[in-house]
mmCIF file of C-alpha atoms in Angstrom:
data_model
loop_
_atom_site.group_PDB
_atom_site.id
_atom_site.type_symbol
_atom_site.label_atom_id
_atom_site.label_comp_id
_atom_site.label_asym_id
_atom_site.label_seq_id
_atom_site.Cartn_x
_atom_site.Cartn_y
_atom_site.Cartn_z
ATOM 1 C CA MET G 1 131.188 48.472 -20.270
ATOM 2 C CA LEU G 2 128.025 46.650 -21.014
ATOM 3 C CA ARG G 3 125.972 50.056 -21.676
ATOM 4 C CA PHE G 4 128.677 51.034 -23.888
ATOM 5 C CA THR G 5 128.819 47.822 -25.536
ATOM 6 C CA ALA G 6 125.099 47.879 -26.294
ATOM 7 C CA LEU G 7 125.048 51.494 -27.111
ATOM 8 C CA ALA G 8 128.205 50.829 -29.654
ATOM 9 C CA LEU G 9 126.090 47.674 -31.227
ATOM 10 C CA LEU G 10 123.074 50.101 -31.870
ATOM 11 C CA CYS G 11 124.956 52.934 -33.501
ATOM 12 C CA LEU G 12 126.407 50.257 -36.037
ATOM 13 C CA ILE G 13 122.852 49.200 -36.784
ATOM 14 C CA ALA G 14 120.965 52.446 -37.130
ATOM 15 C CA PRO G 15 122.221 55.683 -38.066
ATOM 16 C CA ALA G 16 121.547 58.468 -35.474
ATOM 17 C CA GLY G 17 118.136 59.639 -35.628
ATOM 18 C CA ALA G 18 116.858 56.561 -37.732
ATOM 19 C CA GLN G 19 115.194 54.514 -34.690
ATOM 20 C CA VAL G 20 111.913 53.607 -35.345
ATOM 21 C CA ARG G 21 110.283 53.866 -31.773
ATOM 22 C CA VAL G 22 107.050 51.764 -30.902
ATOM 23 C CA ALA G 23 105.623 55.020 -29.238
ATOM 24 C CA GLY G 24 104.480 57.157 -32.006
ATOM 25 C CA ASN G 25 104.473 54.675 -35.075
ATOM 26 C CA SER G 26 102.271 52.220 -36.418
ATOM 27 C CA PRO G 27 102.908 48.860 -35.973
ATOM 28 C CA ASP G 28 103.158 48.304 -39.465
ATOM 29 C CA ALA G 29 105.856 50.680 -39.685
ATOM 30 C CA VAL G 30 107.810 49.322 -36.671
ATOM 31 C CA ALA G 31 107.587 45.920 -38.102
ATOM 32 C CA ALA G 32 108.916 46.800 -41.460
ATOM 33 C CA ARG G 33 111.745 48.060 -39.779
ATOM 34 C CA VAL G 34 112.115 44.865 -37.919
ATOM 35 C CA VAL G 35 112.178 43.000 -40.927
ATOM 36 C CA ASP G 36 114.702 45.572 -43.009
ATOM 37 C CA LEU G 37 117.141 44.955 -39.908
ATOM 38 C CA VAL G 38 116.735 41.093 -39.672
ATOM 39 C CA ASN G 39 117.379 41.183 -43.494
ATOM 40 C CA LYS G 40 120.537 43.375 -43.310
ATOM 41 C CA ALA G 41 121.937 40.696 -40.916
ATOM 42 C CA ARG G 42 121.152 37.863 -43.124
ATOM 43 C CA SER G 43 122.434 39.684 -46.058
ATOM 44 C CA GLU G 44 125.897 40.091 -44.056
ATOM 45 C CA GLY G 45 126.219 37.005 -42.555
ATOM 46 C CA ARG G 46 127.361 36.601 -38.993
ATOM 47 C CA ARG G 47 128.629 34.469 -35.929
ATOM 48 C CA CYS G 48 125.816 33.441 -33.404
ATOM 49 C CA GLY G 49 127.902 32.521 -30.295
ATOM 50 C CA SER G 50 129.773 29.499 -31.529
ATOM 51 C CA GLU G 51 128.024 29.071 -34.844
ATOM 52 C CA SER G 52 128.710 30.971 -37.943
ATOM 53 C CA PHE G 53 126.416 31.601 -40.778
ATOM 54 C CA ALA G 54 126.949 32.537 -44.211
ATOM 55 C CA PRO G 55 125.104 35.380 -45.750
ATOM 56 C CA THR G 56 121.541 34.040 -46.515
ATOM 57 C CA ALA G 57 118.536 35.023 -48.529
ATOM 58 C CA PRO G 58 115.830 37.965 -47.091
ATOM 59 C CA LEU G 59 112.688 36.622 -45.212
ATOM 60 C CA ALA G 60 109.315 37.753 -46.889
ATOM 61 C CA THR G 61 106.646 38.421 -44.682
ATOM 62 C CA ALA G 62 103.607 36.282 -44.734
ATOM 63 C CA ALA G 63 100.193 37.427 -43.392
ATOM 64 C CA PRO G 64 99.549 34.221 -41.255
ATOM 65 C CA LEU G 65 103.154 34.608 -39.181
ATOM 66 C CA GLU G 66 102.401 38.179 -38.592
ATOM 67 C CA SER G 67 99.033 37.281 -37.460
ATOM 68 C CA ALA G 68 100.341 34.602 -34.998
ATOM 69 C CA ALA G 69 103.150 36.883 -33.864
ATOM 70 C CA ARG G 70 100.834 40.090 -33.198
ATOM 71 C CA ALA G 71 98.306 37.672 -31.245
ATOM 72 C CA HIS G 72 100.982 36.211 -29.328
ATOM 73 C CA ALA G 73 102.545 39.716 -28.501
ATOM 74 C CA ARG G 74 99.052 40.772 -27.370
ATOM 75 C CA ASP G 75 98.405 37.823 -25.408
ATOM 76 C CA MET G 76 101.444 38.115 -23.321
ATOM 77 C CA ALA G 77 100.967 41.826 -22.916
ATOM 78 C CA THR G 78 97.571 41.378 -21.469
ATOM 79 C CA ARG G 79 97.717 38.565 -19.650
ATOM 80 C CA ASP G 80 101.280 39.825 -18.054
ATOM 81 C CA TYR G 81 103.478 36.925 -18.760
ATOM 82 C CA PHE G 82 106.950 36.300 -20.899
ATOM 83 C CA ALA G 83 107.136 33.048 -22.445
ATOM 84 C CA HIS G 84 107.026 30.847 -25.992
ATOM 85 C CA ARG G 85 104.228 28.526 -24.306
ATOM 86 C CA GLY G 86 101.038 30.781 -24.329
ATOM 87 C CA LYS G 87 98.750 30.627 -21.176
ATOM 88 C CA ASP G 88 96.437 28.414 -23.230
ATOM 89 C CA GLY G 89 99.480 25.742 -23.563
ATOM 90 C CA ARG G 90 100.189 26.332 -27.144
ATOM 91 C CA GLU G 91 103.493 26.528 -28.507
ATOM 92 C CA PRO G 92 104.901 28.512 -31.639
ATOM 93 C CA ARG G 93 104.230 25.961 -33.984
ATOM 94 C CA ASP G 94 100.419 25.540 -32.955
ATOM 95 C CA ARG G 95 99.871 29.568 -33.368
ATOM 96 C CA VAL G 96 101.491 29.264 -36.890
ATOM 97 C CA ARG G 97 99.220 26.416 -38.034
ATOM 98 C CA ALA G 98 96.264 27.731 -36.525
ATOM 99 C CA ALA G 99 96.862 31.158 -38.125
ATOM 100 C CA GLY G 100 96.941 29.255 -41.758
ATOM 101 C CA TYR G 101 100.605 29.142 -42.254
ATOM 102 C CA ALA G 102 101.286 25.262 -43.598
ATOM 103 C CA ALA G 103 105.168 25.025 -42.138
ATOM 104 C CA ARG G 104 107.132 22.073 -42.335
ATOM 105 C CA LEU G 105 109.474 24.247 -39.720
ATOM 106 C CA THR G 106 108.511 27.110 -37.327
ATOM 107 C CA GLY G 107 110.870 29.295 -35.287
ATOM 108 C CA GLU G 108 110.040 32.113 -32.728
ATOM 109 C CA ASN G 109 111.858 35.176 -30.994
ATOM 110 C CA ILE G 110 110.462 37.190 -28.066
ATOM 111 C CA ALA G 111 111.730 39.983 -26.365
ATOM 112 C CA PHE G 112 110.521 42.555 -23.563
ATOM 113 C CA GLY G 113 111.105 46.137 -22.862
ATOM 114 C CA ALA G 114 112.752 47.144 -26.038
ATOM 115 C CA GLU G 115 111.400 50.568 -27.508
ATOM 116 C CA SER G 116 112.433 50.978 -30.507
ATOM 117 C CA ALA G 117 113.044 48.152 -33.829
ATOM 118 C CA GLU G 118 116.975 49.080 -33.554
ATOM 119 C CA GLU G 119 117.067 47.594 -29.856
ATOM 120 C CA VAL G 120 114.962 44.708 -30.125
ATOM 121 C CA VAL G 121 116.934 43.402 -33.204
ATOM 122 C CA ALA G 122 120.040 44.691 -31.602
ATOM 123 C CA GLY G 123 119.234 42.292 -28.449
ATOM 124 C CA TRP G 124 118.144 39.183 -30.835
ATOM 125 C CA LEU G 125 121.445 39.328 -32.680
ATOM 126 C CA ALA G 126 123.640 39.423 -29.162
ATOM 127 C CA SER G 127 121.981 36.260 -28.114
ATOM 128 C CA PRO G 128 123.109 33.335 -29.946
ATOM 129 C CA GLY G 129 119.617 31.219 -29.893
ATOM 130 C CA HIS G 130 117.690 34.453 -31.197
ATOM 131 C CA CYS G 131 120.338 35.001 -33.608
ATOM 132 C CA ALA G 132 120.864 31.584 -34.913
ATOM 133 C CA ASN G 133 116.938 31.641 -35.709
ATOM 134 C CA ILE G 134 117.042 34.981 -37.720
ATOM 135 C CA MET G 135 120.313 33.595 -39.535
ATOM 136 C CA ASP G 136 118.705 30.074 -40.290
ATOM 137 C CA ALA G 137 118.649 29.664 -44.168
ATOM 138 C CA ARG G 138 115.806 27.196 -43.772
ATOM 139 C CA PHE G 139 113.293 29.891 -42.436
ATOM 140 C CA ARG G 140 111.672 31.875 -45.547
ATOM 141 C CA HIS G 141 109.034 34.404 -44.244
ATOM 142 C CA THR G 142 108.669 35.870 -41.088
ATOM 143 C CA GLY G 143 105.873 37.952 -39.003
ATOM 144 C CA ILE G 144 106.450 40.537 -36.578
ATOM 145 C CA GLY G 145 104.172 41.424 -33.579
ATOM 146 C CA VAL G 146 104.696 44.159 -30.685
ATOM 147 C CA ALA G 147 101.941 44.974 -27.990
ATOM 148 C CA GLU G 148 102.388 47.666 -24.899
ATOM 149 C CA GLY G 149 101.747 45.809 -21.546
ATOM 150 C CA ARG G 150 99.687 47.215 -18.860
ATOM 151 C CA LYS G 151 102.656 49.370 -17.809
ATOM 152 C CA ALA G 152 103.346 52.240 -20.184
ATOM 153 C CA GLY G 153 106.460 51.344 -22.247
ATOM 154 C CA ALA G 154 106.327 47.601 -21.289
ATOM 155 C CA PHE G 155 106.584 46.351 -24.882
ATOM 156 C CA TYR G 156 106.460 42.682 -25.754
ATOM 157 C CA TRP G 157 107.750 41.546 -28.893
ATOM 158 C CA VAL G 158 107.151 38.342 -30.979
ATOM 159 C CA GLN G 159 109.124 37.221 -34.277
ATOM 160 C CA THR G 160 107.725 34.067 -35.870
ATOM 161 C CA PHE G 161 109.859 32.357 -38.586
ATOM 162 C CA GLY G 162 108.457 29.599 -41.133
ATOM 163 C CA ALA G 163 109.671 27.373 -43.880
ATOM 164 C CA PRO G 164 106.866 26.400 -46.139
ATOM 165 C CA GLY G 165 105.737 22.792 -46.026
ATOM 166 C CA ALA G 166 106.092 20.532 -49.071
#
């Protein structure tokens, strides 16, 4: 039943044949598709666990957030770990600030193993905490990173969120 539910969810998000897979596509194309899917979810509103979210404004990409997301995805893939805290001890807010984004609020979603933009967004939307990050109206900007680990097909995903400082 679980496989059917996940498959049904994927089919609702993307039409058949429209998946943007990591393999064979540029990181920019994959990131753009993730942002499109996230913004579609934000435009419709949704329930994330026990919390309901009204439709909200789309996220714009921000180069510093993309840089932070890509660097963390590469670091996890290269150093073979999966966590918000980097091996250097830095947290998402530290990476975002170091990349040059002046934030009053930051957030981060991570994922491992998804092979397409549709699969990773479906997984995030099915998880209450990840979904809440996506739907949080305070966030205005995002950045996406994906990197392949040492094992072929082992993809590490990072989505950073930011609300600019005053």
